[in-house]
């Protein structure tokens, strides 16, 4: 046996078993050990986690994964054609999804577990030209001779058109009403300016392409955000119109360990020997403790208990790391049960000796069809259309566009841009328009094009400050990224929140509690609908699932990720889903042969102070490692280098992605 010890205290041991398989054990600095066994060609055939629970993997003669047997002995199987294309997934309940391909191995038909099919056509260059959804909507795509998307049609009506500069960057994006958004870039390709009608956003950069300023002009109104780096190119100070909003301090691994806000309030964090978040304390300007959290973990690095200044919250997990029990601050105990594919089947709430049970039923496609006898209905595309209380209406891109109450009266209406981001919300109180930097709202306007709210964000994607009605309010978070309090410019507490593990709001107090839109995990909460908006789709915390199909198909070696409705792999304590597509544990991971890396909620990865995009070689390697169930060292860490601001050429999202 060979042993290697890394600087952070992680110990790796290598040996061979009697069958000649390679056996590797990894013991993290907290003493948790996982064991991975690979066959002679490098296929992982067994993985034992820190509690000794084993997942097994089987392969065919072409080294293609054919079966995953999880720690509860649930089996998921895969089939392939002669070209190695996946042709079928048979889940643990025996339900089958099927895939068909053309001669170029491009997917031409996907049939879900209910037998509903999506058809896809391509041109000679392999560009996707047509998608026919199960509902019958036809989305077509046109390209120029450089294979750049130029037009998008829905049922023959043009929805979006694009032009490009000589470097292939989007120059204009025009909607069906003829309204255009224009983009300009610096010589190095970084985004310089966005003009959208009466709105102009200019971007400035310092050395190493560090985003140093965002300047917004809306008519005669202006907003200026400033970002200053430290010597390691980490965000150190954040300003609004020259006023200091926050100062950030980091530890040697690039984790934010301290925040000092413009109103004098502070946040301080400590980490244990395994780089897991150990304590988090929020204090008012006078040093009074606002709230505090101390975290304790099990052998799989799941949080077991959180000791707060108001009491203790505890959690228990099953062999698949699914949350099966939580005990709230007031002593309420909630037990959860799941089926073999990760759907919640039962919720039992016990308080003051009295128990209430909620039962859930699902169809073959994992769509929630019944809650305590109340039927749920879906359209052919897999979108929830009625839950007995409300009706939900969607566009051809499966984006929620309207919610109505039981009487048929509309509650809320929504619009979206070409990248799928929500651009407006209309309620009985009027219409609010959302304006973004990347995927974060930085300001809102009303129907008269007046700025009515502003938001700033840290490098981890967490909200820092809200400005509304001329007043500035600061966000205070716990270790999960939940907004637990807001303070005003004088340091007074104006909102406080308590949540369960799934994001249900148990208590909220303060004059700003309802007005603040950002809540659990930093997600945007719509008071009118009770839903969280997670970019790609909407999340219902009461049922613990999404209203629509996940556009990301999941991973073969992680079957629960293939359940396209379940939230956070049924472990909302440790996972977040910032874009509504992929559940991730944001934290530090030890990658053999590479070392410690920080995984951000955006999917980007930080190694040695350098940020790698989600799609880079390192980003993919870390993602593969994480989703092949290797043990994370979860802590809310920030990158050692500010993520470069590069305009993402996100064009209209396809109806489905496999």
XYZ file of C-alpha atoms in Angstrom:
658
model
C 0.000 0.000 0.000
C 1.212 3.466 -0.887
C 0.235 6.562 1.046
C 0.391 10.229 0.156
C -0.297 13.125 2.515
C -1.267 16.517 1.119
C -0.473 19.897 2.728
C -4.058 20.354 3.903
C -3.903 17.077 5.843
C -5.791 14.927 3.346
C -4.354 11.405 3.203
C -4.627 9.153 0.152
C -3.836 5.436 0.251
C -3.479 3.183 -2.792
C -3.566 -0.605 -3.092
C -4.966 -3.466 -5.196
C -7.597 -6.019 -4.203
C -7.533 -9.755 -4.980
C -9.198 -9.129 -8.355
C -6.539 -6.674 -9.443
C -8.794 -3.653 -8.990
C -7.273 -0.364 -7.908
C -8.406 0.667 -4.408
C -8.034 4.258 -3.277
C -9.020 5.616 0.124
C -9.142 9.309 0.882
C -9.302 10.586 4.454
C -10.064 14.270 4.793
C -8.697 16.482 7.599
C -11.847 15.844 9.648
C -11.141 12.111 9.643
C -13.857 11.094 7.184
C -12.786 8.313 4.815
C -14.174 7.374 1.406
C -13.086 4.431 -0.727
C -13.163 4.200 -4.512
C -12.481 1.002 -6.456
C -11.698 1.143 -10.164
C -11.240 -1.714 -12.600
C -8.216 -2.343 -14.797
C -9.289 0.224 -17.404
C -10.156 2.929 -14.870
C -13.922 2.541 -14.556
C -15.216 3.266 -11.059
C -16.990 0.081 -9.944
C -17.529 0.891 -6.275
C -17.720 3.969 -4.104
C -18.102 3.892 -0.311
C -18.885 7.171 1.376
C -17.861 8.373 4.813
C -20.585 6.309 6.486
C -19.658 3.163 4.599
C -22.667 3.225 2.271
C -21.747 1.739 -1.096
C -22.750 2.614 -4.650
C -21.835 0.132 -7.386
C -21.349 0.685 -11.111
C -21.444 -1.795 -13.998
C -20.160 -1.394 -17.575
C -20.430 -3.139 -20.935
C -17.558 -4.316 -23.119
C -17.197 -0.773 -24.472
C -16.742 0.631 -20.953
C -20.116 2.342 -21.134
C -21.965 2.649 -17.850
C -24.898 0.212 -17.918
C -26.074 0.115 -14.320
C -25.882 2.086 -11.082
C -26.866 0.327 -7.858
C -27.208 2.813 -5.036
C -26.813 2.287 -1.304
C -30.487 1.306 -1.002
C -30.063 -1.246 -3.818
C -32.128 0.820 -6.249
C -31.015 0.057 -9.814
C -30.826 2.468 -12.743
C -29.874 1.012 -16.130
C -28.688 2.399 -19.468
C -28.721 1.106 -23.046
C -26.653 2.209 -26.056
C -26.578 1.755 -29.815
C -23.597 0.558 -31.838
C -22.200 4.088 -32.030
C -22.203 4.513 -28.269
C -25.221 6.800 -28.155
C -27.448 6.424 -25.124
C -30.754 4.955 -26.330
C -32.592 4.279 -23.090
C -32.648 5.076 -19.390
C -34.529 2.657 -17.159
C -35.021 4.251 -13.763
C -35.304 2.489 -10.418
C -39.058 2.092 -10.915
C -38.651 0.537 -14.347
C -39.854 3.604 -16.243
C -38.093 4.130 -19.567
C -36.912 7.232 -21.439
C -35.832 6.636 -25.048
C -33.485 8.427 -27.442
C -33.073 8.230 -31.240
C -30.281 9.646 -33.424
C -29.497 10.372 -37.060
C -26.507 9.174 -39.052
C -24.365 11.931 -37.546
C -25.209 10.749 -34.026
C -27.308 13.840 -33.358
C -30.366 13.372 -31.172
C -33.530 13.474 -33.305
C -36.172 12.215 -30.904
C -36.587 12.052 -27.166
C -39.512 10.138 -25.681
C -40.176 10.573 -21.982
C -41.489 8.026 -19.496
C -45.081 8.912 -20.456
C -44.480 8.262 -24.145
C -44.473 11.954 -25.104
C -41.929 12.780 -27.809
C -39.865 15.794 -28.796
C -38.573 15.887 -32.393
C -35.409 17.689 -33.499
C -34.080 18.571 -36.977
C -30.617 19.808 -38.007
C -28.989 21.389 -41.026
C -25.977 19.952 -42.827
C -23.635 21.717 -40.389
C -25.251 20.123 -37.360
C -27.074 23.253 -36.225
C -30.400 22.551 -34.581
C -33.015 24.012 -36.936
C -36.322 22.791 -35.571
C -37.762 21.508 -32.317
C -41.291 20.148 -32.179
C -42.419 19.857 -28.568
C -44.895 17.265 -27.262
C -47.518 20.036 -27.140
C -47.098 20.604 -30.883
C -45.316 23.955 -30.740
C -42.706 24.327 -33.472
C -39.576 26.356 -32.745
C -37.311 26.967 -35.729
C -33.816 28.433 -35.877
C -32.001 30.116 -38.762
C -28.227 30.599 -39.074
C -25.835 32.588 -41.215
C -22.940 31.106 -43.171
C -20.770 31.298 -40.037
C -23.290 29.116 -38.190
C -24.351 32.025 -36.006
C -27.971 32.030 -34.896
C -29.824 34.825 -36.707
C -33.534 34.193 -36.187
C -35.846 32.281 -33.872
C -39.456 31.530 -34.807
C -42.315 30.084 -32.782
C -45.058 28.521 -34.894
C -43.881 30.579 -37.854
C -43.777 33.920 -36.034
C -40.387 35.540 -35.536
C -39.537 36.002 -31.861
C -35.887 37.045 -31.915
C -33.246 38.071 -34.436
C -29.521 38.668 -33.982
C -26.608 40.399 -35.648
C -22.919 39.960 -34.818
C -19.666 41.874 -34.925
C -16.588 40.618 -36.746
C -15.465 38.688 -33.666
C -18.702 36.733 -33.392
C -20.059 38.705 -30.440
C -23.757 39.528 -30.462
C -24.191 43.092 -31.691
C -27.980 43.377 -31.616
C -30.860 41.299 -30.314
C -34.294 42.306 -31.596
C -37.614 41.005 -30.274
C -40.912 40.388 -32.064
C -42.008 43.988 -31.444
C -38.935 45.395 -33.166
C -37.268 46.500 -29.930
C -33.509 46.096 -30.098
C -30.828 45.714 -27.487
C -27.323 46.599 -28.691
C -23.951 45.487 -27.361
C -20.479 46.943 -27.692
C -17.169 45.367 -26.673
C -13.598 46.298 -25.888
C -10.848 45.050 -28.187
C -10.178 42.138 -25.819
C -13.788 40.962 -26.131
C -15.019 42.130 -22.728
C -18.454 43.701 -22.670
C -18.257 47.491 -22.826
C -21.822 48.736 -23.192
C -25.428 47.571 -23.397
C -28.117 49.904 -24.743
C -31.750 48.922 -24.315
C -34.081 51.750 -25.284
C -33.732 54.472 -22.668
C -31.325 52.332 -20.630
C -27.542 52.316 -21.008
C -25.108 50.232 -18.967
C -21.367 50.877 -19.290
C -18.705 48.519 -17.925
C -15.176 49.415 -16.860
C -12.270 47.109 -16.038
C -9.017 47.311 -14.120
C -5.942 45.117 -14.531
C -6.400 41.391 -15.106
C -9.831 42.137 -16.594
C -11.228 42.835 -13.122
C -14.685 44.411 -13.386
C -14.211 47.785 -11.701
C -17.382 49.703 -12.513
C -20.955 49.443 -13.722
C -22.523 52.755 -14.694
C -26.249 52.856 -15.413
C -28.157 55.663 -17.116
C -31.949 55.630 -17.326
C -33.136 58.884 -18.832
C -31.808 61.537 -16.452
C -31.193 59.070 -13.605
C -27.791 57.514 -12.999
C -26.371 54.730 -10.874
C -22.689 53.965 -10.410
C -21.344 50.783 -8.826
C -17.645 50.503 -8.044
C -15.569 47.384 -7.365
C -12.028 47.581 -5.992
C -9.681 44.573 -5.864
C -7.071 43.695 -3.282
C -3.564 42.627 -4.259
C -4.846 39.119 -5.063
C -7.517 40.478 -7.408
C -10.297 39.611 -4.952
C -13.194 41.994 -4.458
C -12.222 44.161 -1.488
C -14.591 47.132 -1.548
C -17.989 47.735 -3.069
C -19.414 51.240 -3.568
C -22.616 52.869 -4.825
C -22.382 56.402 -6.196
C -19.114 56.755 -4.301
C -20.595 55.599 -0.989
C -18.918 52.603 0.646
C -21.286 49.642 0.830
C -19.047 46.825 2.004
C -15.466 45.722 2.596
C -14.512 42.047 2.297
C -11.697 40.108 3.965
C -10.435 36.687 2.891
C -8.528 33.784 4.371
C -5.593 32.027 2.724
C -7.876 29.784 0.650
C -9.828 32.676 -0.798
C -12.855 32.296 1.458
C -14.700 35.430 2.523
C -14.147 35.445 6.274
C -15.240 38.981 7.109
C -17.640 41.627 5.811
C -17.917 45.179 7.109
C -20.918 47.057 5.737
C -21.490 50.733 5.206
C -23.753 50.939 8.260
C -21.082 49.432 10.519
C -22.615 45.951 10.774
C -20.231 43.024 10.390
C -20.097 39.344 9.482
C -17.281 37.052 10.585
C -16.732 33.398 9.662
C -14.386 30.681 10.850
C -13.587 27.350 9.199
C -12.522 24.005 10.651
C -9.495 21.893 9.733
C -11.395 20.465 6.752
C -12.177 23.989 5.522
C -15.857 23.572 6.349
C -17.776 26.547 7.638
C -17.610 26.316 11.431
C -19.090 29.565 12.730
C -20.816 32.604 11.281
C -21.656 35.662 13.370
C -23.560 38.770 12.295
C -23.187 41.813 14.555
C -24.679 45.285 14.687
C -22.487 48.381 14.569
C -22.338 48.609 18.366
C -21.039 45.047 18.613
C -24.355 43.526 19.676
C -24.864 40.077 18.218
C -27.627 40.015 15.615
C -27.429 36.264 15.052
C -24.865 33.481 15.206
C -24.477 29.971 13.804
C -22.179 27.086 14.724
C -22.152 24.119 12.338
C -21.538 20.438 13.074
C -21.178 17.774 10.375
C -21.628 14.017 9.958
C -19.189 11.602 8.279
C -20.527 12.549 4.838
C -20.024 16.241 5.549
C -23.753 16.845 5.795
C -24.704 19.401 8.425
C -26.106 17.569 11.476
C -26.770 20.470 13.812
C -26.751 24.241 13.700
C -26.450 25.910 17.084
C -27.867 29.424 16.833
C -28.346 32.246 19.309
C -32.024 31.233 19.406
C -31.550 27.482 19.840
C -30.535 24.403 17.864
C -31.708 23.018 14.534
C -30.856 19.400 13.679
C -30.977 17.202 10.581
C -30.814 13.497 9.745
C -30.146 11.826 6.393
C -30.666 8.410 4.808
C -28.169 6.211 2.946
C -28.520 8.428 -0.148
C -27.916 11.642 1.823
C -31.551 12.639 1.418
C -32.974 14.723 4.259
C -35.295 12.476 6.293
C -35.726 14.468 9.495
C -35.368 18.043 10.679
C -35.995 19.497 14.097
C -36.831 23.196 14.126
C -36.019 25.825 16.742
C -39.414 25.479 18.417
C -39.062 21.701 18.719
C -41.244 20.862 15.730
C -40.070 17.611 14.115
C -40.583 17.002 10.397
C -39.974 13.565 8.885
C -39.709 12.944 5.144
C -40.015 9.780 3.080
C -38.979 9.256 -0.550
C -39.520 6.753 -3.322
C -36.703 5.000 -5.189
C -36.156 7.905 -7.603
C -36.022 10.694 -5.005
C -39.611 11.946 -4.987
C -40.954 12.968 -1.586
C -43.845 10.630 -0.782
C -44.668 11.659 2.758
C -44.160 14.571 5.138
C -45.032 14.117 8.807
C -45.030 17.233 10.999
C -45.111 16.695 14.756
C -45.616 19.692 17.032
C -46.653 19.701 20.682
C -47.469 16.001 20.431
C -49.788 16.374 17.442
C -48.871 14.981 14.018
C -50.031 15.970 10.547
C -49.254 13.833 7.506
C -49.091 14.989 3.894
C -48.937 12.308 1.197
C -47.660 12.811 -2.348
C -48.185 10.752 -5.528
C -46.303 10.868 -8.843
C -46.605 9.526 -12.363
C -43.897 7.757 -14.363
C -42.278 11.075 -15.353
C -41.909 12.124 -11.679
C -44.617 14.745 -12.034
C -46.415 15.398 -8.752
C -49.973 14.269 -9.507
C -51.676 14.324 -6.122
C -51.214 15.902 -2.685
C -53.514 14.544 0.018
C -56.087 13.673 -2.628
C -55.854 16.987 -4.505
C -55.077 16.285 -8.166
C -52.353 18.165 -10.047
C -52.458 18.579 -13.831
C -49.700 19.043 -16.436
C -49.468 19.956 -20.097
C -47.796 17.687 -22.650
C -44.473 19.491 -22.151
C -44.450 18.559 -18.469
C -45.373 21.949 -17.005
C -47.696 22.079 -13.999
C -50.933 23.718 -15.161
C -53.245 23.336 -12.157
C -52.830 22.408 -8.493
C -56.436 22.861 -7.402
C -55.836 26.391 -6.187
C -54.115 28.021 -9.131
C -53.758 27.743 -12.880
C -50.347 28.166 -14.519
C -49.883 29.211 -18.151
C -46.652 28.843 -20.160
C -45.201 29.969 -23.469
C -43.598 27.751 -26.113
C -40.274 27.923 -24.255
C -41.917 26.476 -21.121
C -41.604 29.797 -19.323
C -44.329 30.643 -16.823
C -46.184 33.668 -18.203
C -49.323 33.836 -16.073
C -50.745 32.604 -12.765
C -54.484 32.638 -12.058
C -56.476 31.903 -8.919
C -59.252 29.323 -8.589
C -61.837 31.787 -9.922
C -59.812 32.400 -13.072
C -58.630 35.866 -12.034
C -55.006 36.481 -12.928
C -52.582 36.998 -10.040
C -49.334 37.640 -11.867
C -48.006 37.900 -15.414
C -44.382 37.579 -16.542
C -42.232 38.340 -19.587
C -38.734 37.092 -20.462
C -35.781 38.071 -22.630
C -34.061 35.960 -25.277
C -31.818 34.259 -22.711
C -34.818 33.244 -20.624
C -34.363 35.772 -17.813
C -37.524 37.285 -16.400
C -37.822 40.921 -17.473
C -41.146 41.970 -15.962
C -43.767 41.014 -13.416
C -47.274 42.462 -13.479
C -49.569 42.211 -10.456
C -52.510 44.186 -9.123
C -49.957 46.743 -7.930
C -48.645 47.401 -11.442
C -45.658 46.287 -13.504
C -42.066 46.026 -12.341
C -39.254 45.672 -14.905
C -36.030 43.842 -14.069
C -32.601 44.850 -15.378
C -29.608 42.547 -15.070
C -25.873 42.283 -14.909
C -25.283 38.700 -15.996
C -27.963 36.740 -14.080
C -28.434 39.188 -11.190
C -30.972 42.007 -11.026
C -29.144 45.268 -10.372
C -32.108 47.619 -10.656
C -35.862 47.706 -11.221
C -38.024 50.273 -12.979
C -41.732 51.058 -12.935
C -44.163 51.687 -15.793
C -42.871 55.270 -16.073
C -39.277 54.058 -16.493
C -38.242 55.357 -13.073
C -35.709 53.394 -11.026
C -37.597 52.081 -7.988
C -35.096 49.614 -6.512
C -31.401 48.740 -6.747
C -29.428 45.669 -5.681
C -25.746 44.892 -5.325
C -24.137 41.467 -5.038
C -20.922 39.943 -3.773
C -18.708 37.610 -5.774
C -20.485 34.551 -4.380
C -23.739 35.721 -5.907
C -25.226 36.775 -2.562
C -27.161 40.026 -2.116
C -25.311 42.767 -0.253
C -27.565 45.809 -0.398
C -31.021 46.956 -1.491
C -31.898 50.596 -2.160
C -35.597 51.437 -2.192
C -37.492 54.717 -1.817
C -34.179 56.487 -1.344
C -33.226 54.286 1.614
C -30.379 51.773 1.777
C -30.795 48.378 3.428
C -28.142 45.726 4.044
C -28.540 41.955 3.805
C -27.379 39.524 6.495
C -27.109 35.822 5.622
C -26.549 32.491 7.313
C -24.193 29.794 6.069
C -26.705 28.429 3.567
C -26.994 31.829 1.929
C -30.469 32.472 3.349
C -31.348 36.096 3.995
C -32.038 36.092 7.747
C -32.118 39.845 8.393
C -31.966 43.321 6.869
C -30.682 46.468 8.543
C -31.148 50.065 7.470
C -28.470 52.691 6.979
C -28.494 53.443 10.714
C -28.042 49.797 11.644
C -31.617 49.221 12.774
C -33.107 45.781 12.094
C -35.975 46.189 9.607
C -36.621 42.546 8.667
C -35.919 39.080 10.054
C -36.739 35.628 8.647
C -36.772 31.991 9.724
C -37.048 29.124 7.218
C -37.296 25.377 7.216
C -34.788 23.344 5.203
C -36.842 23.651 1.998
C -37.279 27.412 2.112
C -40.749 27.664 3.614
C -40.907 30.905 5.565
C -41.757 29.981 9.160
C -41.614 33.486 10.607
C -40.938 36.966 9.297
C -40.986 40.252 11.174
C -40.182 43.888 10.498
C -41.514 46.644 8.225
C -39.364 45.533 5.260
C -40.022 41.795 5.614
C -42.645 41.611 2.863
C -41.109 44.281 0.661
C -37.716 42.580 0.378
C -37.837 40.065 -2.509
C -34.675 38.051 -1.754
C -35.067 35.332 0.848
C -34.101 31.647 1.144
C -30.712 30.811 -0.460
C -30.747 34.325 -1.888
C -33.501 33.310 -4.324
C -36.114 35.800 -5.412
C -39.449 35.131 -3.718
C -42.768 36.176 -5.247
C -45.200 36.983 -2.448
C -48.147 36.860 -4.845
C -47.567 33.247 -5.910
C -45.540 31.776 -3.039
C -42.928 30.603 -5.546
C -39.184 31.151 -5.781
C -37.860 32.251 -9.173
C -34.688 30.300 -9.988
C -34.060 31.645 -13.519
C -34.713 28.496 -15.552
C -37.941 27.686 -13.697
C -39.973 28.172 -10.526
C -39.663 26.295 -7.244
C -42.478 25.467 -4.818
C -40.980 25.112 -1.302
C -44.179 23.678 0.135
C -43.942 20.577 -2.066
C -40.162 20.660 -2.397
C -40.171 20.452 -6.182
C -40.172 22.438 -9.417
C -43.180 23.306 -11.571
C -41.405 22.471 -14.839
C -38.990 19.988 -16.350
C -35.299 20.598 -15.710
C -33.627 21.663 -18.985
C -30.515 19.828 -17.775
C -30.877 16.040 -18.151
C -28.741 14.989 -15.198
C -25.755 12.673 -14.946
C -25.610 8.959 -15.644
C -23.606 8.147 -12.523
C -25.915 10.183 -10.272
C -29.454 8.870 -10.890
C -31.263 11.318 -8.615
C -29.976 14.154 -10.812
C -32.057 12.622 -13.633
C -35.267 13.308 -11.715
C -36.169 16.517 -13.499
C -38.544 17.876 -10.857
C -36.854 17.125 -7.534
C -35.200 20.059 -5.738
C -31.601 19.914 -4.482
C -31.273 16.129 -4.824
C -33.700 15.909 -1.865
C -30.985 17.400 0.351
C -31.813 21.111 0.635
C -29.559 21.556 3.661
C -26.382 21.050 1.652
C -27.385 21.808 -1.940
C -28.460 24.983 -3.697
C -29.757 25.438 -7.238
C -29.039 29.030 -8.238
C -30.060 28.682 -11.887
C -32.835 26.103 -11.632
C -30.819 23.588 -13.628
C -28.222 21.908 -11.444
C -28.031 21.321 -7.704
C -24.539 21.975 -6.350
C -22.784 21.915 -3.012
C -20.890 25.176 -3.006
C -17.634 24.752 -1.159
C -14.121 23.398 -1.193
C -13.288 20.125 -2.911
C -10.087 18.135 -2.821
C -9.402 16.896 -6.360
C -6.689 14.213 -6.529
C -3.787 15.324 -8.664
C -4.920 18.943 -8.544
C -5.444 19.892 -4.908
C -8.048 22.061 -3.230
C -10.386 24.037 -5.439
C -13.327 26.293 -4.645
C -16.580 25.594 -6.477
C -18.790 28.645 -6.905
C -22.557 28.686 -7.233
C -22.077 29.829 -10.822
C -20.226 26.611 -11.646
C -16.906 28.406 -11.974
C -13.879 26.939 -10.199
C -11.000 28.669 -8.421
C -7.542 27.129 -8.221
C -4.489 28.976 -6.992
C -6.174 32.360 -7.278
C -7.219 31.800 -10.901
C -10.863 31.509 -11.906
C -11.825 28.908 -14.505
C -15.196 29.070 -16.230
C -17.790 26.349 -15.719
C -17.114 24.888 -19.172
C -13.329 24.883 -18.894
C -11.252 21.731 -18.509
C -10.980 22.281 -14.757
C -14.606 23.253 -14.390
C -15.653 20.049 -16.117
C -13.213 17.932 -14.101
C -14.488 19.309 -10.811
C -18.078 18.938 -11.927
C -17.475 15.314 -12.935
C -15.803 14.673 -9.586
C -18.581 16.254 -7.569
C -21.375 14.507 -9.435
C -19.686 11.117 -9.254
C -20.481 11.333 -5.521
C -17.011 12.074 -4.230
C -17.044 13.562 -0.755
C -17.084 17.364 -0.720
C -15.707 19.577 1.983
C -18.659 21.959 1.964
C -18.149 25.551 2.986
C -19.406 28.741 1.471
C -16.140 29.691 -0.150
C -15.407 32.418 -2.645
C -12.994 32.258 -5.473
C -9.481 33.484 -4.983
C -9.929 35.704 -8.003
C -12.874 37.726 -9.161
C -14.812 35.989 -11.909
C -14.120 37.770 -15.162
C -17.111 39.502 -16.630
C -17.518 38.115 -20.105
C -20.784 38.594 -21.941
C -22.347 35.199 -22.385
C -23.841 34.781 -25.835
C -26.924 33.114 -24.439
C -29.534 32.906 -27.127
C -33.073 31.700 -26.717
C -32.999 28.547 -24.646
C -34.001 25.433 -26.519
C -37.186 23.770 -25.388
C -35.256 20.799 -24.058
C -31.601 19.915 -23.687
C -30.400 16.326 -23.282
